[in-house]
mmCIF file of C-alpha atoms in Angstrom:
data_model
loop_
_atom_site.group_PDB
_atom_site.id
_atom_site.type_symbol
_atom_site.label_atom_id
_atom_site.label_comp_id
_atom_site.label_asym_id
_atom_site.label_seq_id
_atom_site.Cartn_x
_atom_site.Cartn_y
_atom_site.Cartn_z
ATOM 1 C CA MET B 1 0.090 0.225 -0.163
ATOM 2 C CA ARG B 2 1.367 3.478 -1.207
ATOM 3 C CA ARG B 3 1.378 6.263 1.073
ATOM 4 C CA PRO B 4 -0.127 9.361 -0.672
ATOM 5 C CA PRO B 5 2.557 11.617 -1.795
ATOM 6 C CA LEU B 6 1.228 14.272 0.576
ATOM 7 C CA ALA B 7 3.052 12.594 3.641
ATOM 8 C CA GLN B 8 6.671 12.820 1.773
ATOM 9 C CA PHE B 9 5.534 16.760 0.329
ATOM 10 C CA CYS B 10 5.180 17.443 3.943
ATOM 11 C CA LEU B 11 8.167 16.238 5.508
ATOM 12 C CA GLY B 12 10.261 17.888 2.598
ATOM 13 C CA ALA B 13 8.340 20.980 3.623
ATOM 14 C CA VAL B 14 9.629 20.438 7.034
ATOM 15 C CA ALA B 15 13.138 19.931 6.104
ATOM 16 C CA LEU B 16 12.931 23.102 4.029
ATOM 17 C CA VAL B 17 11.263 25.100 6.812
ATOM 18 C CA SER B 18 13.811 23.701 9.218
ATOM 19 C CA ALA B 19 16.806 24.493 7.097
ATOM 20 C CA VAL B 20 15.821 27.991 6.593
ATOM 21 C CA CYS B 21 15.384 28.573 10.266
ATOM 22 C CA ALA B 22 18.924 27.021 11.064
ATOM 23 C CA LEU B 23 20.304 29.462 8.849
ATOM 24 C CA GLY B 24 18.478 32.720 9.564
ATOM 25 C CA LEU B 25 17.346 32.696 13.172
ATOM 26 C CA GLY B 26 19.085 33.590 15.734
ATOM 27 C CA THR B 27 21.499 36.679 16.685
ATOM 28 C CA PRO B 28 22.122 38.119 14.142
ATOM 29 C CA TYR B 29 18.811 37.505 12.365
ATOM 30 C CA VAL B 30 19.415 36.914 8.311
ATOM 31 C CA PRO B 31 15.827 37.082 6.428
ATOM 32 C CA PRO B 32 15.300 34.136 4.315
ATOM 33 C CA ALA B 33 15.771 36.233 0.973
ATOM 34 C CA ASP B 34 19.462 37.302 1.945
ATOM 35 C CA LEU B 35 20.680 34.020 3.087
ATOM 36 C CA PRO B 36 22.388 33.324 -0.498
ATOM 37 C CA ALA B 37 24.447 36.641 -0.461
ATOM 38 C CA THR B 38 25.613 35.546 2.931
ATOM 39 C CA PHE B 39 27.758 32.541 2.157
ATOM 40 C CA GLY B 40 31.123 34.084 1.881
ATOM 41 C CA ALA B 41 30.226 37.849 2.357
ATOM 42 C CA ASP B 42 32.826 39.635 4.847
ATOM 43 C CA GLY B 43 31.524 40.879 8.044
ATOM 44 C CA ILE B 44 30.072 39.558 11.338
ATOM 45 C CA THR B 45 27.007 38.220 9.505
ATOM 46 C CA GLY B 46 28.947 36.042 6.643
ATOM 47 C CA LEU B 47 30.669 34.655 9.551
ATOM 48 C CA VAL B 48 28.304 33.312 11.681
ATOM 49 C CA VAL B 49 26.526 31.697 8.796
ATOM 50 C CA THR B 50 29.220 30.333 6.693
ATOM 51 C CA GLU B 51 31.369 29.185 9.646
ATOM 52 C CA LEU B 52 28.982 28.441 12.419
ATOM 53 C CA ARG B 53 25.684 27.852 11.609
ATOM 54 C CA PHE B 54 25.839 26.173 8.392
ATOM 55 C CA PRO B 55 28.099 23.346 9.484
ATOM 56 C CA ARG B 56 25.726 22.563 12.346
ATOM 57 C CA MET B 57 23.326 22.225 10.042
ATOM 58 C CA LEU B 58 25.235 19.728 7.676
ATOM 59 C CA LEU B 59 26.351 18.032 11.174
ATOM 60 C CA ALA B 60 22.275 17.796 12.128
ATOM 61 C CA LEU B 61 21.652 16.123 8.919
ATOM 62 C CA ILE B 62 24.564 13.410 8.894
ATOM 63 C CA ALA B 63 24.321 12.528 12.669
ATOM 64 C CA GLY B 64 20.434 12.417 12.178
ATOM 65 C CA ALA B 65 21.040 10.369 8.792
ATOM 66 C CA CYS B 66 23.662 8.329 10.582
ATOM 67 C CA LEU B 67 21.299 7.315 13.519
ATOM 68 C CA GLY B 68 18.363 6.718 11.459
ATOM 69 C CA ALA B 69 19.992 4.243 9.317
ATOM 70 C CA ALA B 70 21.845 2.734 12.189
ATOM 71 C CA GLY B 71 18.230 2.135 14.085
ATOM 72 C CA LEU B 72 16.905 0.230 11.305
ATOM 73 C CA VAL B 73 19.650 -1.773 10.436
ATOM 74 C CA LEU B 74 19.517 -2.964 14.310
ATOM 75 C CA GLN B 75 15.573 -3.389 13.855
ATOM 76 C CA GLU B 76 15.365 -5.562 11.021
ATOM 77 C CA ALA B 77 18.655 -7.465 11.958
ATOM 78 C CA LEU B 78 16.511 -8.473 15.402
ATOM 79 C CA ARG B 79 13.288 -8.342 14.361
ATOM 80 C CA ASN B 80 11.812 -6.236 16.825
ATOM 81 C CA PRO B 81 10.758 -2.772 16.535
ATOM 82 C CA LEU B 82 12.700 -1.819 19.648
ATOM 83 C CA ALA B 83 15.984 -2.441 19.015
ATOM 84 C CA VAL B 84 17.751 0.840 19.239
ATOM 85 C CA PRO B 85 21.407 1.726 20.296
ATOM 86 C CA GLU B 86 20.619 2.717 23.265
ATOM 87 C CA MET B 87 19.220 -0.872 24.520
ATOM 88 C CA LEU B 88 21.898 -2.731 23.252
ATOM 89 C CA GLY B 89 24.860 -0.923 24.961
ATOM 90 C CA VAL B 90 26.354 0.477 21.383
ATOM 91 C CA SER B 91 25.641 4.271 22.323
ATOM 92 C CA SER B 92 26.703 3.841 26.259
ATOM 93 C CA GLY B 93 29.929 2.026 25.186
ATOM 94 C CA ALA B 94 30.252 4.768 22.743
ATOM 95 C CA ALA B 95 29.732 7.632 25.506
ATOM 96 C CA LEU B 96 32.067 5.897 28.084
ATOM 97 C CA GLY B 97 35.047 5.492 25.489
ATOM 98 C CA VAL B 98 34.926 9.210 25.089
ATOM 99 C CA ALA B 99 33.932 10.454 28.433
ATOM 100 C CA ALA B 100 36.731 8.208 30.398
ATOM 101 C CA PRO B 101 39.950 9.408 29.047
ATOM 102 C CA LEU B 102 38.873 13.176 30.089
ATOM 103 C CA VAL B 103 38.017 12.354 33.495
ATOM 104 C CA LEU B 104 41.223 10.327 34.138
ATOM 105 C CA THR B 105 42.941 13.216 32.375
ATOM 106 C CA LEU B 106 44.781 11.109 29.830
ATOM 107 C CA ALA B 107 46.024 13.582 27.077
ATOM 108 C CA VAL B 108 44.146 12.049 23.939
ATOM 109 C CA PRO B 109 44.213 13.937 20.922
ATOM 110 C CA LEU B 110 40.895 14.661 19.013
ATOM 111 C CA VAL B 111 41.666 12.804 15.947
ATOM 112 C CA LEU B 112 41.528 9.271 17.986
ATOM 113 C CA GLN B 113 38.241 10.439 19.733
ATOM 114 C CA PRO B 114 36.261 8.512 17.278
ATOM 115 C CA PHE B 115 38.434 5.349 17.250
ATOM 116 C CA LEU B 116 37.781 5.467 21.403
ATOM 117 C CA ALA B 117 34.094 5.623 20.382
ATOM 118 C CA LEU B 118 34.261 2.909 18.044
ATOM 119 C CA ALA B 119 35.960 0.679 20.520
ATOM 120 C CA GLY B 120 33.401 1.668 22.852
ATOM 121 C CA ALA B 121 30.599 1.405 21.150
ATOM 122 C CA ALA B 122 31.916 -2.237 19.699
ATOM 123 C CA ILE B 123 32.727 -3.857 23.429
ATOM 124 C CA GLY B 124 29.026 -2.779 24.481
ATOM 125 C CA GLY B 125 27.564 -4.458 21.550
ATOM 126 C CA LEU B 126 29.831 -7.559 21.549
ATOM 127 C CA LEU B 127 29.241 -7.702 25.380
ATOM 128 C CA THR B 128 25.266 -7.913 24.482
ATOM 129 C CA LEU B 129 25.640 -10.625 22.072
ATOM 130 C CA VAL B 130 28.079 -12.812 24.104
ATOM 131 C CA ALA B 131 26.113 -12.296 27.175
ATOM 132 C CA ALA B 132 22.560 -13.157 25.408
ATOM 133 C CA GLY B 133 24.438 -15.908 23.350
ATOM 134 C CA LEU B 134 24.224 -15.777 19.281
ATOM 135 C CA GLY B 135 22.094 -18.530 19.149
ATOM 136 C CA ARG B 136 19.482 -16.917 20.954
ATOM 137 C CA SER B 137 16.487 -15.665 20.281
ATOM 138 C CA PRO B 138 15.999 -11.674 18.893
ATOM 139 C CA SER B 139 14.196 -11.080 21.987
ATOM 140 C CA ALA B 140 16.701 -12.252 24.491
ATOM 141 C CA VAL B 141 19.422 -9.984 22.811
ATOM 142 C CA LEU B 142 16.815 -6.945 23.531
ATOM 143 C CA LEU B 143 16.569 -7.722 27.233
ATOM 144 C CA THR B 144 20.325 -8.719 27.841
ATOM 145 C CA GLY B 145 21.125 -5.367 25.794
ATOM 146 C CA ALA B 146 19.307 -3.038 27.888
ATOM 147 C CA ALA B 147 20.823 -4.917 30.898
ATOM 148 C CA VAL B 148 24.096 -3.926 29.530
ATOM 149 C CA ALA B 149 23.273 -0.452 28.711
ATOM 150 C CA ALA B 150 22.391 0.076 32.180
ATOM 151 C CA ALA B 151 25.725 -1.227 33.405
ATOM 152 C CA LEU B 152 27.731 0.640 31.192
ATOM 153 C CA GLN B 153 25.495 3.859 32.500
ATOM 154 C CA ALA B 154 26.086 2.966 35.744
ATOM 155 C CA ALA B 155 30.070 3.377 34.722
ATOM 156 C CA LEU B 156 29.445 6.697 33.251
ATOM 157 C CA LEU B 157 27.764 7.846 36.707
ATOM 158 C CA VAL B 158 31.016 6.173 38.591
ATOM 159 C CA LEU B 159 33.144 8.741 36.336
ATOM 160 C CA MET B 160 30.616 11.643 36.320
ATOM 161 C CA VAL B 161 31.345 11.170 40.326
ATOM 162 C CA MET B 162 34.809 11.248 40.172
ATOM 163 C CA ALA B 163 35.074 14.186 37.668
ATOM 164 C CA ASP B 164 35.610 17.898 39.067
ATOM 165 C CA GLN B 165 33.433 20.555 38.701
ATOM 166 C CA LEU B 166 34.238 22.043 35.189
ATOM 167 C CA ASP B 167 34.804 18.364 33.816
ATOM 168 C CA LEU B 168 31.122 17.264 35.025
ATOM 169 C CA GLN B 169 29.678 20.344 33.577
ATOM 170 C CA LEU B 170 31.208 18.701 30.090
ATOM 171 C CA ILE B 171 30.233 15.178 30.302
ATOM 172 C CA TYR B 172 26.775 16.269 31.369
ATOM 173 C CA ARG B 173 26.275 18.365 28.360
ATOM 174 C CA TYR B 174 27.912 15.583 25.697
ATOM 175 C CA LEU B 175 26.086 12.825 27.281
ATOM 176 C CA LEU B 176 22.895 14.541 26.599
ATOM 177 C CA GLY B 177 23.835 14.931 22.626
ATOM 178 C CA SER B 178 24.580 18.713 21.748
ATOM 179 C CA LEU B 179 26.028 20.315 18.443
ATOM 180 C CA SER B 180 26.953 23.278 20.334
ATOM 181 C CA ALA B 181 30.296 25.036 19.097
ATOM 182 C CA ARG B 182 30.620 22.512 16.060
ATOM 183 C CA SER B 183 32.862 23.606 13.089
ATOM 184 C CA TRP B 184 33.400 22.450 9.731
ATOM 185 C CA ASP B 185 36.440 20.339 11.539
ATOM 186 C CA ASP B 186 33.675 18.078 12.897
ATOM 187 C CA VAL B 187 31.926 17.738 9.507
ATOM 188 C CA THR B 188 34.694 16.774 7.353
ATOM 189 C CA GLY B 189 35.819 14.251 10.553
ATOM 190 C CA LEU B 190 32.680 12.214 9.568
ATOM 191 C CA LEU B 191 33.342 11.992 6.131
ATOM 192 C CA PRO B 192 36.027 8.874 5.974
ATOM 193 C CA TRP B 193 33.297 6.824 8.290
ATOM 194 C CA LEU B 194 30.446 7.460 5.628
ATOM 195 C CA ALA B 195 32.865 6.405 3.548
ATOM 196 C CA VAL B 196 33.119 2.803 5.125
ATOM 197 C CA ALA B 197 29.551 2.836 6.000
ATOM 198 C CA VAL B 198 27.824 3.548 3.160
ATOM 199 C CA PRO B 199 28.955 0.618 0.674
ATOM 200 C CA ALA B 200 28.331 -1.642 3.951
ATOM 201 C CA LEU B 201 25.250 -0.912 4.055
ATOM 202 C CA VAL B 202 24.269 -1.458 0.490
ATOM 203 C CA LEU B 203 25.954 -4.736 0.953
ATOM 204 C CA CYS B 204 23.923 -5.497 3.944
ATOM 205 C CA VAL B 205 20.727 -4.726 2.605
ATOM 206 C CA PRO B 206 19.917 -8.298 0.611
ATOM 207 C CA VAL B 207 20.905 -9.798 4.207
ATOM 208 C CA LEU B 208 18.225 -7.850 5.874
ATOM 209 C CA GLY B 209 15.879 -8.415 3.729
ATOM 210 C CA VAL B 210 16.405 -12.403 4.347
ATOM 211 C CA LEU B 211 16.486 -12.284 8.233
ATOM 212 C CA ARG B 212 13.021 -10.862 8.254
ATOM 213 C CA LEU B 213 11.850 -14.247 7.043
ATOM 214 C CA GLY B 214 13.049 -15.624 10.302
ATOM 215 C CA ASP B 215 15.825 -17.592 11.151
ATOM 216 C CA ASP B 216 14.843 -20.807 10.307
ATOM 217 C CA ASP B 217 13.758 -19.204 6.862
ATOM 218 C CA ALA B 218 17.530 -17.630 6.523
ATOM 219 C CA ARG B 219 19.572 -20.584 7.219
ATOM 220 C CA ALA B 220 17.358 -22.790 4.772
ATOM 221 C CA LEU B 221 18.421 -19.924 2.138
ATOM 222 C CA GLY B 222 21.788 -19.716 2.788
ATOM 223 C CA VAL B 223 22.492 -17.070 5.444
ATOM 224 C CA ARG B 224 24.833 -17.887 8.165
ATOM 225 C CA VAL B 225 22.431 -15.780 10.586
ATOM 226 C CA GLU B 226 24.654 -15.512 13.840
ATOM 227 C CA ARG B 227 27.342 -14.012 11.549
ATOM 228 C CA ALA B 228 24.682 -11.727 9.670
ATOM 229 C CA ARG B 229 23.741 -10.319 12.990
ATOM 230 C CA VAL B 230 27.459 -10.033 14.130
ATOM 231 C CA ALA B 231 27.952 -7.720 10.594
ATOM 232 C CA ALA B 232 24.884 -5.873 10.979
ATOM 233 C CA LEU B 233 25.805 -5.226 14.766
ATOM 234 C CA GLY B 234 29.258 -3.973 13.256
ATOM 235 C CA ILE B 235 27.687 -1.714 10.606
ATOM 236 C CA ALA B 236 25.495 -0.001 13.062
ATOM 237 C CA VAL B 237 28.860 0.868 15.292
ATOM 238 C CA VAL B 238 30.466 2.447 12.284
ATOM 239 C CA LEU B 239 27.705 4.614 11.566
ATOM 240 C CA ILE B 240 26.831 5.355 15.453
ATOM 241 C CA ALA B 241 30.494 5.404 16.859
ATOM 242 C CA PRO B 242 31.814 8.859 15.243
ATOM 243 C CA VAL B 243 28.486 10.613 15.215
ATOM 244 C CA VAL B 244 28.483 9.920 19.274
ATOM 245 C CA ALA B 245 32.464 11.247 19.451
ATOM 246 C CA VAL B 246 31.281 14.435 17.881
ATOM 247 C CA CYS B 247 28.063 15.161 18.735
ATOM 248 C CA GLY B 248 27.534 12.765 22.210
ATOM 249 C CA PRO B 249 24.441 10.446 22.114
ATOM 250 C CA VAL B 250 21.530 12.066 20.706
ATOM 251 C CA ALA B 251 18.985 10.103 22.241
ATOM 252 C CA TRP B 252 16.036 7.610 20.448
ATOM 253 C CA VAL B 253 16.490 9.004 16.860
ATOM 254 C CA GLY B 254 17.039 5.302 15.927
ATOM 255 C CA PHE B 255 13.983 4.338 17.215
ATOM 256 C CA LEU B 256 11.622 7.116 15.927
ATOM 257 C CA ALA B 257 13.403 7.658 12.340
ATOM 258 C CA PRO B 258 12.759 3.661 11.117
ATOM 259 C CA HIS B 259 8.861 3.706 12.219
ATOM 260 C CA LEU B 260 8.278 6.908 10.314
ATOM 261 C CA ALA B 261 9.941 5.207 7.403
ATOM 262 C CA ARG B 262 7.570 2.053 7.430
ATOM 263 C CA ARG B 263 4.809 4.155 8.066
ATOM 264 C CA LEU B 264 5.470 6.367 4.784
ATOM 265 C CA ARG B 265 6.091 3.414 2.876
ATOM 266 C CA PRO B 266 4.597 -0.132 4.561
ATOM 267 C CA ASP B 267 5.907 -2.316 1.603
ATOM 268 C CA ALA B 268 9.045 -0.752 0.768
ATOM 269 C CA GLY B 269 11.153 -3.152 2.072
ATOM 270 C CA ALA B 270 14.424 -2.882 3.522
ATOM 271 C CA ALA B 271 15.919 -0.987 0.842
ATOM 272 C CA GLY B 272 13.150 1.702 0.552
ATOM 273 C CA TRP B 273 12.820 1.574 4.464
ATOM 274 C CA LEU B 274 16.618 2.625 4.878
ATOM 275 C CA LEU B 275 16.844 5.781 2.444
ATOM 276 C CA ARG B 276 13.938 6.597 4.284
ATOM 277 C CA SER B 277 15.147 5.854 7.975
ATOM 278 C CA ALA B 278 18.325 7.881 7.241
ATOM 279 C CA ALA B 279 15.858 10.866 6.076
ATOM 280 C CA CYS B 280 13.568 10.884 8.674
ATOM 281 C CA GLY B 281 16.242 10.554 10.927
ATOM 282 C CA ALA B 282 17.833 13.723 9.607
ATOM 283 C CA ILE B 283 14.978 15.621 9.536
ATOM 284 C CA VAL B 284 14.342 14.776 13.277
ATOM 285 C CA VAL B 285 17.870 15.986 14.366
ATOM 286 C CA LEU B 286 17.774 18.974 12.269
ATOM 287 C CA CYS B 287 14.019 20.079 13.785
ATOM 288 C CA ALA B 288 14.881 19.246 16.968
ATOM 289 C CA ASP B 289 18.047 21.419 16.541
ATOM 290 C CA GLN B 290 15.800 24.543 16.513
ATOM 291 C CA PRO B 291 14.263 24.376 19.915
ATOM 292 C CA ALA B 292 17.632 23.350 21.314
ATOM 293 C CA ARG B 293 19.416 26.804 20.003
ATOM 294 C CA LEU B 294 16.323 29.161 20.251
ATOM 295 C CA ALA B 295 13.775 28.177 22.993
ATOM 296 C CA LEU B 296 16.128 29.507 26.172
ATOM 297 C CA ALA B 297 18.463 31.801 24.477
ATOM 298 C CA PRO B 298 20.968 33.058 24.660
ATOM 299 C CA VAL B 299 21.584 29.670 26.867
ATOM 300 C CA GLU B 300 21.194 26.558 24.796
ATOM 301 C CA THR B 301 19.815 23.475 25.701
ATOM 302 C CA PRO B 302 21.089 20.105 24.547
ATOM 303 C CA VAL B 303 19.452 18.668 21.363
ATOM 304 C CA GLY B 304 19.327 14.673 22.837
ATOM 305 C CA ALA B 305 16.809 16.330 25.290
ATOM 306 C CA TRP B 306 14.913 17.602 22.449
ATOM 307 C CA THR B 307 14.795 14.285 20.472
ATOM 308 C CA ALA B 308 13.896 11.988 23.547
ATOM 309 C CA LEU B 309 11.131 14.100 24.673
ATOM 310 C CA VAL B 310 9.541 14.062 21.478
ATOM 311 C CA GLY B 311 10.877 10.597 19.852
ATOM 312 C CA VAL B 312 9.416 8.120 22.588
ATOM 313 C CA PRO B 313 6.210 9.522 22.641
ATOM 314 C CA ALA B 314 6.136 9.659 18.497
ATOM 315 C CA GLY B 315 7.750 6.404 18.323
ATOM 316 C CA VAL B 316 5.471 4.889 20.715
ATOM 317 C CA LEU B 317 2.394 6.174 19.041
ATOM 318 C CA LEU B 318 3.442 4.750 15.358
ATOM 319 C CA LEU B 319 4.648 1.322 16.694
ATOM 320 C CA LYS B 320 0.913 1.255 18.161
ATOM 321 C CA ARG B 321 -0.760 2.630 15.370
ATOM 322 C CA GLY B 322 1.565 0.005 12.924
ATOM 323 C CA ARG B 323 0.146 -3.177 14.840
ATOM 324 C CA GLY B 324 -2.856 -3.653 12.937
ATOM 325 C CA PRO B 325 -4.630 -6.976 12.301
ATOM 326 C CA ALA B 326 -2.952 -9.133 9.839
ATOM 327 C CA ARG B 327 -5.489 -8.645 7.108
ATOM 328 C CA GLU B 328 -4.624 -5.101 7.215
ATOM 329 C CA ARG B 329 -1.353 -5.752 6.487
ATOM 330 C CA GLY B 330 -2.380 -7.801 3.468
ATOM 331 C CA GLN B 331 -1.313 -10.973 5.344
ATOM 332 C CA ASP B 332 -3.757 -13.790 5.583
ATOM 333 C CA VAL B 333 -5.240 -14.981 8.667
ATOM 334 C CA PRO B 334 -5.098 -18.718 9.324
ATOM 335 C CA ALA B 335 -8.243 -19.886 9.973
ATOM 336 C CA VAL B 336 -8.677 -22.221 13.615
ATOM 337 C CA PRO B 337 -9.491 -25.591 12.551
ATOM 338 C CA GLY B 338 -12.694 -26.693 14.482
ATOM 339 C CA PRO B 339 -14.630 -29.842 14.695
ATOM 340 C CA PRO B 340 -16.227 -31.756 11.526
ATOM 341 C CA ALA B 341 -19.784 -30.608 10.598
ATOM 342 C CA GLY B 342 -21.940 -32.806 12.252
ATOM 343 C CA LEU B 343 -20.147 -33.797 15.483
ATOM 344 C CA PRO B 344 -19.901 -32.456 18.983
ATOM 345 C CA ALA B 345 -17.490 -30.164 19.969
ATOM 346 C CA PRO B 346 -14.869 -32.174 22.348
ATOM 347 C CA VAL B 347 -15.499 -31.701 25.779
ATOM 348 C CA LEU B 348 -12.463 -30.911 27.841
ATOM 349 C CA ARG B 349 -11.573 -33.080 30.733
ATOM 350 C CA LYS B 350 -11.447 -31.474 34.235
ATOM 351 C CA ALA B 351 -7.100 -31.558 34.202
ATOM 352 C CA GLU B 352 -7.152 -29.958 30.639
ATOM 353 C CA ARG B 353 -9.534 -27.135 31.902
#
């Protein structure tokens, strides 16, 4: 069933309006008609738009796209709509890898921070898979991931207790996810990771489509389910870790974006959902960054607080509305066999009641 193009048109309009607000609103205010002339122009207005607002907008789009794509990969690989980076120890592990050197006063170059986040995210994800058992059901992996994520968050709380006042403020803002004071260096630092993740996503899409059939059917078609899940986790880690290193764990984008993508085109399959999930994630983060910048101006609030505030109830609503009867999704509902015609219904014995 195709969604009418009105929904996609509305998403595009929301993205355009958010982009104009991201570039024009604030101090100094730039009218939409004057925005093209400000790029590369001399003066404070051109500097603010070109060097501060524009890279921040691009970073919001890239971060949201990565988180949305990673959320869909995890949900499809585990066949569970609640499988999100926050529930599998991936985001918490990446945040722990970045925050630990700061508290322990270890001199780490900025160029190495994505690798620390990558190592932390990989450790968190592998702990989840090993603790749950690679052959266990996706639900067991999800429940174990919640426990691993809680343990990693407890470790982050211990680090916050050990930190001094200045480091505590930095860690607190970082853990909520923030796009404040980001520059072109942060944007260009994500490009090499995208060059690795995008081809891997293209290769992963057919396997995700097979995993949706179930473990037994996937094995019958020649897919090694355990290795496929580990590979999907690795791709999600490569997408999430650099974003967490730069922006912090922007919460619940990986939960909301895939559900929006499925509502836009329920019959698109893994390939269509992946593109739409990346686009929805980019729009969600870009929209959330506007109240983060302007709601309490001149004080900025973390963008992760806004994505969690809006993303969780919206995602739950979409998830609830998406669980219709099987016949509404175009599936045949098997009839429950009853007693043959002319024969009385079987009588249950007392022990069977």
